[in-house]
Short mmCIF file of C-alpha atoms in Angstrom, two decimals:
data_model
loop_
_atom_site.label_atom_id
_atom_site.label_comp_id
_atom_site.label_asym_id
_atom_site.label_seq_id
_atom_site.Cartn_x
_atom_site.Cartn_y
_atom_site.Cartn_z
CA MET A 1 15.29 -10.34 -12.49
CA ALA A 2 12.55 -12.15 -10.59
CA HIS A 3 10.46 -10.32 -8.03
CA VAL A 4 11.36 -11.09 -4.42
CA ALA A 5 8.31 -11.36 -2.14
CA ARG A 6 8.13 -8.43 0.25
CA LYS A 7 7.31 -9.36 3.80
CA ARG A 8 5.90 -5.90 4.63
CA PHE A 9 3.20 -6.47 1.99
CA GLY A 10 2.52 -10.04 3.16
CA GLN A 11 3.34 -11.38 -0.31
CA HIS A 12 2.83 -15.10 -0.97
CA PHE A 13 2.27 -15.64 -4.68
CA LEU A 14 -0.17 -18.31 -5.81
CA ALA A 15 1.67 -20.68 -8.16
CA ASP A 16 -0.36 -23.91 -8.37
CA ARG A 17 -2.21 -23.99 -11.71
CA SER A 18 -4.90 -26.40 -10.48
CA VAL A 19 -5.74 -24.08 -7.57
CA ILE A 20 -5.83 -21.07 -9.91
CA GLN A 21 -8.23 -22.90 -12.22
CA ALA A 22 -10.42 -23.95 -9.26
CA ILE A 23 -10.65 -20.32 -8.12
CA VAL A 24 -11.56 -19.10 -11.61
CA ALA A 25 -14.17 -21.88 -11.91
CA ALA A 26 -15.69 -20.77 -8.57
CA ILE A 27 -15.81 -17.14 -9.74
CA ASP A 28 -17.11 -18.14 -13.19
CA PRO A 29 -16.41 -14.70 -14.74
CA LYS A 30 -18.40 -13.55 -17.75
CA PRO A 31 -17.61 -10.81 -20.29
CA GLY A 32 -19.29 -7.56 -19.32
CA GLU A 33 -18.88 -8.11 -15.58
CA ARG A 34 -16.81 -5.57 -13.63
CA ILE A 35 -14.15 -7.71 -11.93
CA VAL A 36 -11.61 -6.07 -9.65
CA GLU A 37 -8.66 -8.09 -8.37
CA ILE A 38 -7.14 -7.00 -5.08
CA GLY A 39 -3.39 -7.62 -5.00
CA PRO A 40 -2.72 -9.22 -8.40
CA GLY A 41 0.97 -9.65 -7.53
CA LEU A 42 2.69 -11.76 -10.18
CA ALA A 43 -0.59 -12.08 -12.11
CA ALA A 44 -1.25 -15.83 -11.80
CA LEU A 45 -4.96 -15.23 -11.16
CA THR A 46 -4.98 -12.18 -13.45
CA ASP A 47 -3.81 -14.28 -16.41
CA ALA A 48 -6.48 -16.91 -15.80
CA LEU A 49 -9.23 -14.31 -15.42
CA LEU A 50 -8.17 -12.49 -18.60
CA GLN A 51 -8.61 -15.74 -20.51
CA ARG A 52 -12.32 -15.46 -19.68
CA VAL A 53 -12.98 -11.70 -19.78
CA PRO A 54 -11.58 -8.95 -22.03
CA SER A 55 -10.46 -6.66 -19.20
CA LEU A 56 -10.50 -6.24 -15.44
CA GLY A 57 -9.61 -3.79 -12.71
CA ALA A 58 -6.87 -4.31 -10.16
CA ILE A 59 -5.51 -2.68 -7.02
CA GLU A 60 -1.81 -3.28 -6.28
CA ILE A 61 0.24 -1.59 -3.54
CA ASP A 62 3.70 -2.70 -4.73
CA ARG A 63 4.96 -0.10 -7.22
CA ASP A 64 7.37 -2.53 -8.91
CA LEU A 65 4.63 -5.08 -9.47
CA ALA A 66 2.22 -2.34 -10.60
CA ALA A 67 4.73 -1.17 -13.22
CA ALA A 68 5.23 -4.73 -14.48
CA LEU A 69 1.46 -5.28 -14.64
CA ARG A 70 0.99 -2.06 -16.66
CA ARG A 71 3.69 -3.11 -19.14
CA ARG A 72 2.29 -6.63 -19.45
CA TYR A 73 -1.43 -5.88 -19.87
CA GLY A 74 -1.74 -2.29 -21.01
CA GLU A 75 -5.39 -1.27 -21.49
CA ARG A 76 -6.74 -4.70 -20.53
CA LEU A 77 -5.95 -3.98 -16.86
CA GLN A 78 -7.33 -0.82 -15.26
CA LEU A 79 -4.79 -0.62 -12.47
CA VAL A 80 -4.95 1.47 -9.30
CA GLN A 81 -1.55 1.58 -7.62
CA ALA A 82 -2.47 2.15 -3.97
CA ASP A 83 -3.10 0.54 -0.60
CA VAL A 84 -6.52 -1.11 -0.94
CA LEU A 85 -7.36 0.04 2.59
CA ASP A 86 -7.32 3.62 1.24
CA VAL A 87 -9.17 3.06 -2.05
CA ASP A 88 -12.72 4.28 -2.63
CA LEU A 89 -14.35 1.48 -4.64
CA ARG A 90 -17.43 3.48 -5.65
CA PRO A 91 -15.88 5.08 -8.76
CA LEU A 92 -14.82 1.59 -9.92
CA ALA A 93 -18.50 0.56 -9.76
CA ALA A 94 -19.73 3.42 -11.96
CA ASP A 95 -20.50 0.98 -14.82
CA GLY A 96 -22.11 -1.68 -12.64
CA PRO A 97 -21.63 -3.76 -9.51
CA LEU A 98 -18.18 -5.12 -8.73
CA ARG A 99 -17.05 -8.70 -8.42
CA LEU A 100 -14.09 -8.54 -6.02
CA VAL A 101 -11.46 -11.28 -6.13
CA GLY A 102 -8.01 -11.81 -4.73
CA ASN A 103 -5.40 -13.62 -2.77
CA LEU A 104 -5.48 -11.18 0.14
CA PRO A 105 -2.40 -10.45 2.25
CA TYR A 106 -3.07 -12.21 5.55
CA ASN A 107 -1.71 -9.27 7.57
CA ILE A 108 -4.56 -6.98 6.39
CA SER A 109 -7.37 -9.45 5.72
CA SER A 110 -9.55 -8.71 8.77
CA PRO A 111 -9.28 -4.89 8.53
CA LEU A 112 -9.90 -5.09 4.77
CA LEU A 113 -12.99 -7.29 5.15
CA VAL A 114 -14.41 -4.82 7.66
CA ARG A 115 -13.57 -1.87 5.36
CA LEU A 116 -15.29 -3.58 2.41
CA LEU A 117 -18.55 -3.57 4.39
CA GLU A 118 -18.98 0.09 3.48
CA PHE A 119 -19.00 -0.81 -0.25
CA ARG A 120 -21.24 -3.89 -0.16
CA ASP A 121 -24.10 -2.02 -1.86
CA CYS A 122 -21.96 -1.77 -5.02
CA VAL A 123 -20.57 -5.33 -4.85
CA LEU A 124 -22.14 -8.35 -6.51
CA ASP A 125 -19.87 -10.89 -4.81
CA GLN A 126 -16.41 -11.46 -3.31
CA HIS A 127 -14.11 -14.45 -3.75
CA PHE A 128 -11.01 -14.28 -1.59
CA MET A 129 -8.13 -16.49 -0.59
CA LEU A 130 -7.52 -16.01 3.12
CA GLN A 131 -5.77 -17.77 5.95
CA LYS A 132 -7.86 -20.89 6.68
CA GLU A 133 -8.22 -19.92 10.34
CA VAL A 134 -9.81 -16.59 9.31
CA VAL A 135 -12.22 -18.31 6.91
CA ASP A 136 -13.14 -20.81 9.63
CA ARG A 137 -13.99 -17.88 11.94
CA ILE A 138 -16.01 -16.11 9.25
CA VAL A 139 -18.20 -19.14 8.46
CA ALA A 140 -18.48 -20.54 12.02
CA GLY A 141 -21.91 -20.81 13.57
CA PRO A 142 -23.07 -20.20 17.14
CA GLY A 143 -21.66 -22.78 19.52
CA SER A 144 -18.47 -23.29 17.50
CA THR A 145 -15.19 -22.46 19.21
CA ALA A 146 -14.29 -20.40 16.09
CA TYR A 147 -17.48 -18.30 16.33
CA GLY A 148 -16.70 -14.71 17.21
CA ARG A 149 -17.02 -11.03 16.41
CA LEU A 150 -15.68 -11.17 12.83
CA GLY A 151 -18.02 -14.01 11.87
CA VAL A 152 -21.05 -12.37 13.48
CA LEU A 153 -20.33 -9.06 11.71
CA LEU A 154 -19.69 -10.55 8.27
CA GLN A 155 -22.52 -13.11 8.42
CA ALA A 156 -24.95 -10.30 9.23
CA CYS A 157 -24.03 -8.60 5.95
CA TYR A 158 -23.06 -11.51 3.67
CA GLU A 159 -23.97 -15.06 2.90
CA VAL A 160 -20.60 -16.76 3.39
CA GLU A 161 -19.30 -20.10 2.14
CA SER A 162 -15.91 -21.74 2.51
CA LEU A 163 -15.20 -23.29 -0.89
CA PHE A 164 -11.95 -25.25 -0.53
CA VAL A 165 -8.64 -25.45 1.35
CA VAL A 166 -5.33 -24.55 -0.31
CA PRO A 167 -2.09 -26.00 1.11
CA PRO A 168 1.05 -23.89 1.69
CA GLN A 169 2.94 -25.56 -1.17
CA ALA A 170 0.54 -23.91 -3.67
CA PHE A 171 2.38 -20.61 -3.02
CA ASP A 172 5.83 -19.15 -3.57
CA PRO A 173 7.08 -18.54 -0.95
CA PRO A 174 4.85 -20.94 1.00
CA PRO A 175 3.09 -19.44 4.03
CA LYS A 176 3.28 -21.26 7.35
CA VAL A 177 -0.48 -21.93 7.36
CA ASP A 178 -3.21 -23.44 5.22
CA SER A 179 -5.39 -21.09 3.19
CA SER A 180 -9.03 -21.26 2.11
CA VAL A 181 -11.12 -19.68 -0.60
CA ILE A 182 -14.32 -18.02 0.57
CA ARG A 183 -17.35 -16.77 -1.36
CA MET A 184 -19.20 -13.79 0.12
CA LEU A 185 -22.55 -12.63 -1.28
CA PRO A 186 -23.86 -9.33 0.10
CA ARG A 187 -27.29 -9.64 1.70
CA ALA A 188 -29.98 -7.32 0.38
CA ARG A 189 -30.67 -6.35 3.99
CA PRO A 190 -28.36 -7.08 6.92
CA ALA A 191 -29.55 -9.95 9.09
CA GLN A 192 -31.00 -8.98 12.46
#
């Protein structure tokens, strides 16, 4: 039986292979790096990442998906079944800095990005798929109509770059909005 997307978890599963490959190319994972995927869902990105690295970490809230991921990948996937908003990332970084990736649920993206600020000292980089409007706000500069509190906060702590736009038809089920992939590199010292 196929998994039915759960609205309460904001599930929209990435299905377009060309988009998946573009995301993996942007991340450019290397063996030995500590990659943690937030919300692996049906594992489209997970599969592509595991073609490049021997193992990765993942955080998945949906217990049915977590069980399927455990069965499918075994030891190759160090899975934490929990709400990412409640997870302490520091133990996951015990062997080195984290590279965080994921197609984030749009309903928690802003609170999650703010929460991740507390872990930026143990993060090498972040590559996330977000609602395009949110990415536009994060990367907007002074004078832009999209410039606001979220962008000011995140730009003070990260170098941010919008990489590319992803249309709704790249997902199953398709969201009602365009998405974008963003790269976030923690600054050594927050900007003043």
